[in-house]
């Protein structure tokens, strides 16, 4: 991710406004060229300017379609100065009006870390692999210290770990393929281990500036769409195909009340076999795929730099996405009183994924309607997986006959 952080009330995230008499790094002669030759009546008519650390913010009136105006201004900037400067077309949070910010590209250097990225990501990946294996071996879960004396038992968790890892891998592959198609660079994914469900998904940094909200939407939605699709297919296969050993996994039917999506599918496919308080045998694939769906759903929460947070930003803009983040953290905080998964997830969001999302080159242009529908679908699928199934599986009045 580029070294730009969101600061509340700042049109260009991470840059604090200076006084007008402060020294500006961009020469005054260059600023005059910006005003008179780069901007104009046909794109963005400048009415005032404010110096910013390393750049200049221009206030004025945006003319015509934002994306077309951005392209015209960028081309003029390129023709005049080559790659020396970078243009951002943003929304001023103070008055919700368009502003243009020009900064030297040298101020947009990528962040560096003390530990090599591949080493840190690999370490997280190994721990996640262990928790994925451990999750599917109840005997070891109850006594973690016995793992070292019973490593052979971990092999029992391999099938479930592979299925969940496959869903996670397809999720990340979706991100990377679409990012590559849009010319955006992504960092190495950091998989986050979880004792409860095997993994909380991954943290994947955006290492280059995204052009516009539509590109951000496509990148953010690609992962969950791929993960949800594979997870749903595997879940359906698990319900249709009986367990290979004839026993499978025995669960109480009430477990399907934990998810509206899983409960609805179970009711549709199992029918009257699904009775309250009655144990039923299901293919282990159902549980493994469900875990994959849950991980995708958690990452689709509209908060911070989660996929859902990036989607809400792309759909409704920065200010609305910040509100969604606050609302989601509050809800997760309340849910954590009853659910330890929610507790750990709100901690992860608050400290690692709270954001902010780095500025886009053009934050004004809205995504195409077909991509809007895609983003809304991801958010709805996340809700359907996480929300409980509220209806009884068997109508009590009919059950007496």
PDB file of N, CA, C and O in Angstrom, residues 235-300:
ATOM      1  N   UNK A 235     -20.908 -27.040  -0.582  1.00  0.00           N
ATOM      2  CA  UNK A 235     -21.962 -27.244   0.419  1.00  0.00           C
ATOM      3  C   UNK A 235     -23.109 -28.059  -0.168  1.00  0.00           C
ATOM      4  O   UNK A 235     -23.611 -29.007   0.467  1.00  0.00           O
ATOM      5  N   UNK A 236     -23.526 -27.729  -1.379  1.00  0.00           N
ATOM      6  CA  UNK A 236     -24.607 -28.469  -2.040  1.00  0.00           C
ATOM      7  C   UNK A 236     -24.209 -29.914  -2.293  1.00  0.00           C
ATOM      8  O   UNK A 236     -25.006 -30.835  -2.080  1.00  0.00           O
ATOM      9  N   UNK A 237     -22.966 -30.114  -2.743  1.00  0.00           N
ATOM     10  CA  UNK A 237     -22.479 -31.483  -2.970  1.00  0.00           C
ATOM     11  C   UNK A 237     -22.500 -32.264  -1.661  1.00  0.00           C
ATOM     12  O   UNK A 237     -22.886 -33.437  -1.622  1.00  0.00           O
ATOM     13  N   UNK A 238     -22.096 -31.613  -0.577  1.00  0.00           N
ATOM     14  CA  UNK A 238     -22.085 -32.274   0.721  1.00  0.00           C
ATOM     15  C   UNK A 238     -23.467 -32.706   1.176  1.00  0.00           C
ATOM     16  O   UNK A 238     -23.638 -33.779   1.783  1.00  0.00           O
ATOM     17  N   UNK A 239     -24.477 -31.893   0.892  1.00  0.00           N
ATOM     18  CA  UNK A 239     -25.846 -32.259   1.272  1.00  0.00           C
ATOM     19  C   UNK A 239     -26.394 -33.381   0.396  1.00  0.00           C
ATOM     20  O   UNK A 239     -27.183 -34.206   0.858  1.00  0.00           O
ATOM     21  N   UNK A 240     -26.002 -33.426  -0.862  1.00  0.00           N
ATOM     22  CA  UNK A 240     -26.567 -34.388  -1.812  1.00  0.00           C
ATOM     23  C   UNK A 240     -25.897 -35.755  -1.705  1.00  0.00           C
ATOM     24  O   UNK A 240     -26.558 -36.798  -1.751  1.00  0.00           O
ATOM     25  N   UNK A 241     -24.558 -35.750  -1.553  1.00  0.00           N
ATOM     26  CA  UNK A 241     -23.822 -37.017  -1.514  1.00  0.00           C
ATOM     27  C   UNK A 241     -23.757 -37.542  -0.074  1.00  0.00           C
ATOM     28  O   UNK A 241     -23.318 -36.832   0.827  1.00  0.00           O
ATOM     29  N   UNK A 242     -24.165 -38.779   0.160  1.00  0.00           N
ATOM     30  CA  UNK A 242     -24.114 -39.333   1.526  1.00  0.00           C
ATOM     31  C   UNK A 242     -22.669 -39.563   1.959  1.00  0.00           C
ATOM     32  O   UNK A 242     -21.774 -39.687   1.130  1.00  0.00           O
ATOM     33  N   UNK A 243     -22.428 -39.636   3.273  1.00  0.00           N
ATOM     34  CA  UNK A 243     -21.063 -39.872   3.765  1.00  0.00           C
ATOM     35  C   UNK A 243     -20.505 -41.182   3.242  1.00  0.00           C
ATOM     36  O   UNK A 243     -21.226 -42.174   3.118  1.00  0.00           O
ATOM     37  N   UNK A 244     -19.206 -41.186   2.922  1.00  0.00           N
ATOM     38  CA  UNK A 244     -18.591 -42.385   2.352  1.00  0.00           C
ATOM     39  C   UNK A 244     -18.587 -43.561   3.330  1.00  0.00           C
ATOM     40  O   UNK A 244     -18.661 -44.716   2.914  1.00  0.00           O
ATOM     41  N   UNK A 245     -18.513 -43.255   4.635  1.00  0.00           N
ATOM     42  CA  UNK A 245     -18.508 -44.333   5.630  1.00  0.00           C
ATOM     43  C   UNK A 245     -19.900 -44.636   6.173  1.00  0.00           C
ATOM     44  O   UNK A 245     -20.060 -45.467   7.072  1.00  0.00           O
ATOM     45  N   UNK A 246     -20.900 -43.965   5.624  1.00  0.00           N
ATOM     46  CA  UNK A 246     -22.268 -44.196   6.070  1.00  0.00           C
ATOM     47  C   UNK A 246     -22.638 -43.472   7.347  1.00  0.00           C
ATOM     48  O   UNK A 246     -23.795 -43.486   7.751  1.00  0.00           O
ATOM     49  N   UNK A 247     -21.662 -42.862   8.007  1.00  0.00           N
ATOM     50  CA  UNK A 247     -21.917 -42.162   9.273  1.00  0.00           C
ATOM     51  C   UNK A 247     -21.671 -40.668   9.133  1.00  0.00           C
ATOM     52  O   UNK A 247     -22.508 -39.849   9.467  1.00  0.00           O
ATOM     53  N   UNK A 248     -20.513 -40.319   8.604  1.00  0.00           N
ATOM     54  CA  UNK A 248     -20.199 -38.904   8.408  1.00  0.00           C
ATOM     55  C   UNK A 248     -20.004 -38.184   9.729  1.00  0.00           C
ATOM     56  O   UNK A 248     -19.391 -38.703  10.657  1.00  0.00           O
ATOM     57  N   UNK A 249     -20.592 -37.018   9.817  1.00  0.00           N
ATOM     58  CA  UNK A 249     -20.532 -36.217  11.030  1.00  0.00           C
ATOM     59  C   UNK A 249     -21.945 -36.113  11.597  1.00  0.00           C
ATOM     60  O   UNK A 249     -22.875 -35.725  10.881  1.00  0.00           O
ATOM     61  N   UNK A 250     -22.084 -36.468  12.853  1.00  0.00           N
ATOM     62  CA  UNK A 250     -23.402 -36.406  13.499  1.00  0.00           C
ATOM     63  C   UNK A 250     -23.518 -35.076  14.233  1.00  0.00           C
ATOM     64  O   UNK A 250     -22.710 -34.762  15.112  1.00  0.00           O
ATOM     65  N   UNK A 251     -24.526 -34.302  13.844  1.00  0.00           N
ATOM     66  CA  UNK A 251     -24.752 -32.999  14.461  1.00  0.00           C
ATOM     67  C   UNK A 251     -26.226 -32.885  14.838  1.00  0.00           C
ATOM     68  O   UNK A 251     -27.081 -33.582  14.284  1.00  0.00           O
ATOM     69  N   UNK A 252     -26.494 -32.008  15.780  1.00  0.00           N
ATOM     70  CA  UNK A 252     -27.891 -31.725  16.118  1.00  0.00           C
ATOM     71  C   UNK A 252     -28.472 -30.808  15.051  1.00  0.00           C
ATOM     72  O   UNK A 252     -27.799 -29.888  14.567  1.00  0.00           O
ATOM     73  N   UNK A 253     -29.694 -31.048  14.672  1.00  0.00           N
ATOM     74  CA  UNK A 253     -30.322 -30.251  13.610  1.00  0.00           C
ATOM     75  C   UNK A 253     -30.332 -28.770  13.934  1.00  0.00           C
ATOM     76  O   UNK A 253     -30.312 -27.917  13.036  1.00  0.00           O
ATOM     77  N   UNK A 254     -30.318 -28.440  15.226  1.00  0.00           N
ATOM     78  CA  UNK A 254     -30.376 -27.035  15.627  1.00  0.00           C
ATOM     79  C   UNK A 254     -29.150 -26.250  15.175  1.00  0.00           C
ATOM     80  O   UNK A 254     -29.183 -25.020  15.135  1.00  0.00           O
ATOM     81  N   UNK A 255     -28.049 -26.954  14.835  1.00  0.00           N
ATOM     82  CA  UNK A 255     -26.840 -26.245  14.414  1.00  0.00           C
ATOM     83  C   UNK A 255     -27.090 -25.432  13.156  1.00  0.00           C
ATOM     84  O   UNK A 255     -26.452 -24.397  12.928  1.00  0.00           O
ATOM     85  N   UNK A 256     -28.048 -25.854  12.345  1.00  0.00           N
ATOM     86  CA  UNK A 256     -28.321 -25.148  11.091  1.00  0.00           C
ATOM     87  C   UNK A 256     -29.105 -23.854  11.306  1.00  0.00           C
ATOM     88  O   UNK A 256     -29.316 -23.094  10.365  1.00  0.00           O
ATOM     89  N   UNK A 257     -29.510 -23.612  12.547  1.00  0.00           N
ATOM     90  CA  UNK A 257     -30.117 -22.322  12.858  1.00  0.00           C
ATOM     91  C   UNK A 257     -29.065 -21.211  12.930  1.00  0.00           C
ATOM     92  O   UNK A 257     -29.410 -20.033  12.969  1.00  0.00           O
ATOM     93  N   UNK A 258     -27.794 -21.588  12.953  1.00  0.00           N
ATOM     94  CA  UNK A 258     -26.736 -20.589  13.095  1.00  0.00           C
ATOM     95  C   UNK A 258     -26.493 -19.786  11.825  1.00  0.00           C
ATOM     96  O   UNK A 258     -25.836 -18.750  11.863  1.00  0.00           O
ATOM     97  N   UNK A 259     -26.982 -20.253  10.699  1.00  0.00           N
ATOM     98  CA  UNK A 259     -26.782 -19.541   9.434  1.00  0.00           C
ATOM     99  C   UNK A 259     -28.055 -19.573   8.610  1.00  0.00           C
ATOM    100  O   UNK A 259     -28.625 -20.647   8.372  1.00  0.00           O
ATOM    101  N   UNK A 260     -28.492 -18.406   8.174  1.00  0.00           N
ATOM    102  CA  UNK A 260     -29.701 -18.334   7.344  1.00  0.00           C
ATOM    103  C   UNK A 260     -29.491 -19.094   6.037  1.00  0.00           C
ATOM    104  O   UNK A 260     -30.367 -19.826   5.588  1.00  0.00           O
ATOM    105  N   UNK A 261     -28.318 -18.941   5.441  1.00  0.00           N
ATOM    106  CA  UNK A 261     -28.046 -19.597   4.158  1.00  0.00           C
ATOM    107  C   UNK A 261     -27.946 -21.101   4.331  1.00  0.00           C
ATOM    108  O   UNK A 261     -28.619 -21.863   3.616  1.00  0.00           O
ATOM    109  N   UNK A 262     -27.115 -21.555   5.277  1.00  0.00           N
ATOM    110  CA  UNK A 262     -26.955 -22.991   5.485  1.00  0.00           C
ATOM    111  C   UNK A 262     -28.258 -23.621   5.964  1.00  0.00           C
ATOM    112  O   UNK A 262     -28.638 -24.718   5.531  1.00  0.00           O
ATOM    113  N   UNK A 263     -28.979 -22.922   6.851  1.00  0.00           N
ATOM    114  CA  UNK A 263     -30.247 -23.441   7.336  1.00  0.00           C
ATOM    115  C   UNK A 263     -31.288 -23.530   6.244  1.00  0.00           C
ATOM    116  O   UNK A 263     -32.044 -24.509   6.169  1.00  0.00           O
ATOM    117  N   UNK A 264     -31.341 -22.517   5.386  1.00  0.00           N
ATOM    118  CA  UNK A 264     -32.305 -22.539   4.288  1.00  0.00           C
ATOM    119  C   UNK A 264     -32.025 -23.662   3.310  1.00  0.00           C
ATOM    120  O   UNK A 264     -32.953 -24.351   2.852  1.00  0.00           O
ATOM    121  N   UNK A 265     -30.752 -23.869   2.971  1.00  0.00           N
ATOM    122  CA  UNK A 265     -30.396 -24.954   2.057  1.00  0.00           C
ATOM    123  C   UNK A 265     -30.666 -26.313   2.692  1.00  0.00           C
ATOM    124  O   UNK A 265     -31.172 -27.237   2.045  1.00  0.00           O
ATOM    125  N   UNK A 266     -30.342 -26.441   3.983  1.00  0.00           N
ATOM    126  CA  UNK A 266     -30.597 -27.700   4.688  1.00  0.00           C
ATOM    127  C   UNK A 266     -32.088 -28.025   4.703  1.00  0.00           C
ATOM    128  O   UNK A 266     -32.492 -29.169   4.464  1.00  0.00           O
ATOM    129  N   UNK A 267     -32.904 -27.030   4.978  1.00  0.00           N
ATOM    130  CA  UNK A 267     -34.354 -27.238   4.991  1.00  0.00           C
ATOM    131  C   UNK A 267     -34.859 -27.636   3.610  1.00  0.00           C
ATOM    132  O   UNK A 267     -35.710 -28.528   3.473  1.00  0.00           O
ATOM    133  N   UNK A 268     -34.321 -26.996   2.578  1.00  0.00           N
ATOM    134  CA  UNK A 268     -34.756 -27.276   1.209  1.00  0.00           C
ATOM    135  C   UNK A 268     -34.384 -28.685   0.772  1.00  0.00           C
ATOM    136  O   UNK A 268     -35.183 -29.382   0.132  1.00  0.00           O
ATOM    137  N   UNK A 269     -33.172 -29.126   1.118  1.00  0.00           N
ATOM    138  CA  UNK A 269     -32.676 -30.410   0.622  1.00  0.00           C
ATOM    139  C   UNK A 269     -32.973 -31.584   1.545  1.00  0.00           C
ATOM    140  O   UNK A 269     -33.140 -32.713   1.083  1.00  0.00           O
ATOM    141  N   UNK A 270     -33.031 -31.335   2.844  1.00  0.00           N
ATOM    142  CA  UNK A 270     -33.259 -32.430   3.792  1.00  0.00           C
ATOM    143  C   UNK A 270     -34.724 -32.594   4.179  1.00  0.00           C
ATOM    144  O   UNK A 270     -35.128 -33.658   4.653  1.00  0.00           O
ATOM    145  N   UNK A 271     -35.508 -31.537   4.021  1.00  0.00           N
ATOM    146  CA  UNK A 271     -36.934 -31.616   4.302  1.00  0.00           C
ATOM    147  C   UNK A 271     -37.246 -31.970   5.739  1.00  0.00           C
ATOM    148  O   UNK A 271     -36.653 -31.432   6.678  1.00  0.00           O
ATOM    149  N   UNK A 272     -38.147 -32.928   5.933  1.00  0.00           N
ATOM    150  CA  UNK A 272     -38.615 -33.277   7.274  1.00  0.00           C
ATOM    151  C   UNK A 272     -37.597 -34.054   8.104  1.00  0.00           C
ATOM    152  O   UNK A 272     -37.814 -34.305   9.289  1.00  0.00           O
ATOM    153  N   UNK A 273     -36.496 -34.454   7.463  1.00  0.00           N
ATOM    154  CA  UNK A 273     -35.421 -35.109   8.235  1.00  0.00           C
ATOM    155  C   UNK A 273     -34.839 -34.128   9.247  1.00  0.00           C
ATOM    156  O   UNK A 273     -34.358 -34.523  10.313  1.00  0.00           O
ATOM    157  N   UNK A 274     -34.942 -32.852   8.908  1.00  0.00           N
ATOM    158  CA  UNK A 274     -34.384 -31.805   9.762  1.00  0.00           C
ATOM    159  C   UNK A 274     -35.416 -31.447  10.835  1.00  0.00           C
ATOM    160  O   UNK A 274     -36.343 -30.679  10.600  1.00  0.00           O
ATOM    161  N   UNK A 275     -35.280 -32.029  12.013  1.00  0.00           N
ATOM    162  CA  UNK A 275     -36.212 -31.788  13.109  1.00  0.00           C
ATOM    163  C   UNK A 275     -35.468 -31.206  14.305  1.00  0.00           C
ATOM    164  O   UNK A 275     -34.329 -31.570  14.575  1.00  0.00           O
ATOM    165  N   UNK A 276     -36.150 -30.319  15.013  1.00  0.00           N
ATOM    166  CA  UNK A 276     -35.545 -29.664  16.173  1.00  0.00           C
ATOM    167  C   UNK A 276     -35.115 -30.702  17.206  1.00  0.00           C
ATOM    168  O   UNK A 276     -35.886 -31.613  17.549  1.00  0.00           O
ATOM    169  N   UNK A 277     -33.876 -30.571  17.677  1.00  0.00           N
ATOM    170  CA  UNK A 277     -33.378 -31.442  18.728  1.00  0.00           C
ATOM    171  C   UNK A 277     -33.088 -32.855  18.285  1.00  0.00           C
ATOM    172  O   UNK A 277     -32.893 -33.736  19.123  1.00  0.00           O
ATOM    173  N   UNK A 278     -33.050 -33.092  16.979  1.00  0.00           N
ATOM    174  CA  UNK A 278     -32.805 -34.444  16.464  1.00  0.00           C
ATOM    175  C   UNK A 278     -31.423 -34.521  15.826  1.00  0.00           C
ATOM    176  O   UNK A 278     -31.108 -33.717  14.954  1.00  0.00           O
ATOM    177  N   UNK A 279     -30.587 -35.469  16.239  1.00  0.00           N
ATOM    178  CA  UNK A 279     -29.265 -35.608  15.608  1.00  0.00           C
ATOM    179  C   UNK A 279     -29.404 -36.162  14.192  1.00  0.00           C
ATOM    180  O   UNK A 279     -30.217 -37.053  13.937  1.00  0.00           O
ATOM    181  N   UNK A 280     -28.615 -35.636  13.288  1.00  0.00           N
ATOM    182  CA  UNK A 280     -28.631 -36.119  11.905  1.00  0.00           C
ATOM    183  C   UNK A 280     -27.190 -36.316  11.450  1.00  0.00           C
ATOM    184  O   UNK A 280     -26.263 -35.682  11.959  1.00  0.00           O
ATOM    185  N   UNK A 281     -27.030 -37.194  10.493  1.00  0.00           N
ATOM    186  CA  UNK A 281     -25.714 -37.478   9.949  1.00  0.00           C
ATOM    187  C   UNK A 281     -25.553 -36.762   8.611  1.00  0.00           C
ATOM    188  O   UNK A 281     -26.426 -36.870   7.737  1.00  0.00           O
ATOM    189  N   UNK A 282     -24.469 -36.009   8.474  1.00  0.00           N
ATOM    190  CA  UNK A 282     -24.219 -35.287   7.221  1.00  0.00           C
ATOM    191  C   UNK A 282     -22.805 -35.578   6.737  1.00  0.00           C
ATOM    192  O   UNK A 282     -21.926 -35.962   7.517  1.00  0.00           O
ATOM    193  N   UNK A 283     -22.607 -35.388   5.470  1.00  0.00           N
ATOM    194  CA  UNK A 283     -21.281 -35.509   4.885  1.00  0.00           C
ATOM    195  C   UNK A 283     -20.363 -34.461   5.513  1.00  0.00           C
ATOM    196  O   UNK A 283     -20.755 -33.300   5.631  1.00  0.00           O
ATOM    197  N   UNK A 284     -19.144 -34.823   5.926  1.00  0.00           N
ATOM    198  CA  UNK A 284     -18.232 -33.829   6.495  1.00  0.00           C
ATOM    199  C   UNK A 284     -17.993 -32.635   5.586  1.00  0.00           C
ATOM    200  O   UNK A 284     -17.653 -31.546   6.065  1.00  0.00           O
ATOM    201  N   UNK A 285     -18.201 -32.825   4.284  1.00  0.00           N
ATOM    202  CA  UNK A 285     -18.006 -31.741   3.325  1.00  0.00           C
ATOM    203  C   UNK A 285     -18.912 -30.555   3.639  1.00  0.00           C
ATOM    204  O   UNK A 285     -18.556 -29.402   3.371  1.00  0.00           O
ATOM    205  N   UNK A 286     -20.084 -30.833   4.221  1.00  0.00           N
ATOM    206  CA  UNK A 286     -21.007 -29.759   4.606  1.00  0.00           C
ATOM    207  C   UNK A 286     -20.338 -28.830   5.624  1.00  0.00           C
ATOM    208  O   UNK A 286     -20.373 -27.599   5.494  1.00  0.00           O
ATOM    209  N   UNK A 287     -19.706 -29.417   6.633  1.00  0.00           N
ATOM    210  CA  UNK A 287     -19.068 -28.628   7.685  1.00  0.00           C
ATOM    211  C   UNK A 287     -17.853 -27.880   7.138  1.00  0.00           C
ATOM    212  O   UNK A 287     -17.634 -26.706   7.456  1.00  0.00           O
ATOM    213  N   UNK A 288     -17.058 -28.548   6.316  1.00  0.00           N
ATOM    214  CA  UNK A 288     -15.856 -27.929   5.766  1.00  0.00           C
ATOM    215  C   UNK A 288     -16.208 -26.751   4.851  1.00  0.00           C
ATOM    216  O   UNK A 288     -15.588 -25.689   4.915  1.00  0.00           O
ATOM    217  N   UNK A 289     -17.191 -26.980   3.986  1.00  0.00           N
ATOM    218  CA  UNK A 289     -17.600 -25.912   3.073  1.00  0.00           C
ATOM    219  C   UNK A 289     -18.232 -24.753   3.832  1.00  0.00           C
ATOM    220  O   UNK A 289     -18.035 -23.575   3.482  1.00  0.00           O
ATOM    221  N   UNK A 290     -18.985 -25.084   4.868  1.00  0.00           N
ATOM    222  CA  UNK A 290     -19.624 -24.055   5.694  1.00  0.00           C
ATOM    223  C   UNK A 290     -18.560 -23.165   6.338  1.00  0.00           C
ATOM    224  O   UNK A 290     -18.705 -21.943   6.399  1.00  0.00           O
ATOM    225  N   UNK A 291     -17.464 -23.772   6.793  1.00  0.00           N
ATOM    226  CA  UNK A 291     -16.376 -22.987   7.377  1.00  0.00           C
ATOM    227  C   UNK A 291     -15.795 -22.026   6.339  1.00  0.00           C
ATOM    228  O   UNK A 291     -15.509 -20.854   6.631  1.00  0.00           O
ATOM    229  N   UNK A 292     -15.649 -22.508   5.103  1.00  0.00           N
ATOM    230  CA  UNK A 292     -15.152 -21.642   4.034  1.00  0.00           C
ATOM    231  C   UNK A 292     -16.090 -20.492   3.748  1.00  0.00           C
ATOM    232  O   UNK A 292     -15.653 -19.351   3.531  1.00  0.00           O
ATOM    233  N   UNK A 293     -17.386 -20.769   3.764  1.00  0.00           N
ATOM    234  CA  UNK A 293     -18.378 -19.712   3.553  1.00  0.00           C
ATOM    235  C   UNK A 293     -18.341 -18.688   4.678  1.00  0.00           C
ATOM    236  O   UNK A 293     -18.456 -17.481   4.440  1.00  0.00           O
ATOM    237  N   UNK A 294     -18.179 -19.171   5.905  1.00  0.00           N
ATOM    238  CA  UNK A 294     -18.140 -18.265   7.054  1.00  0.00           C
ATOM    239  C   UNK A 294     -16.927 -17.340   6.977  1.00  0.00           C
ATOM    240  O   UNK A 294     -17.031 -16.139   7.273  1.00  0.00           O
ATOM    241  N   UNK A 295     -15.779 -17.879   6.577  1.00  0.00           N
ATOM    242  CA  UNK A 295     -14.579 -17.054   6.446  1.00  0.00           C
ATOM    243  C   UNK A 295     -14.788 -15.976   5.387  1.00  0.00           C
ATOM    244  O   UNK A 295     -14.411 -14.809   5.565  1.00  0.00           O
ATOM    245  N   UNK A 296     -15.394 -16.348   4.267  1.00  0.00           N
ATOM    246  CA  UNK A 296     -15.696 -15.360   3.221  1.00  0.00           C
ATOM    247  C   UNK A 296     -16.679 -14.317   3.726  1.00  0.00           C
ATOM    248  O   UNK A 296     -16.546 -13.134   3.417  1.00  0.00           O
ATOM    249  N   UNK A 297     -17.671 -14.761   4.511  1.00  0.00           N
ATOM    250  CA  UNK A 297     -18.682 -13.834   5.024  1.00  0.00           C
ATOM    251  C   UNK A 297     -18.062 -12.836   5.997  1.00  0.00           C
ATOM    252  O   UNK A 297     -18.387 -11.637   5.972  1.00  0.00           O
ATOM    253  N   UNK A 298     -17.162 -13.308   6.849  1.00  0.00           N
ATOM    254  CA  UNK A 298     -16.509 -12.417   7.801  1.00  0.00           C
ATOM    255  C   UNK A 298     -15.716 -11.347   7.068  1.00  0.00           C
ATOM    256  O   UNK A 298     -15.713 -10.174   7.451  1.00  0.00           O
ATOM    257  N   UNK A 299     -15.042 -11.756   6.002  1.00  0.00           N
ATOM    258  CA  UNK A 299     -14.264 -10.794   5.223  1.00  0.00           C
ATOM    259  C   UNK A 299     -15.148  -9.858   4.403  1.00  0.00           C
ATOM    260  O   UNK A 299     -14.650  -8.871   3.852  1.00  0.00           O
ATOM    261  N   UNK A 300     -16.426 -10.160   4.298  1.00  0.00           N
ATOM    262  CA  UNK A 300     -17.361  -9.303   3.571  1.00  0.00           C
ATOM    263  C   UNK A 300     -18.060  -8.304   4.475  1.00  0.00           C
ATOM    264  O   UNK A 300     -18.952  -7.570   4.019  1.00  0.00           O
TER     265      UNK A 300
END
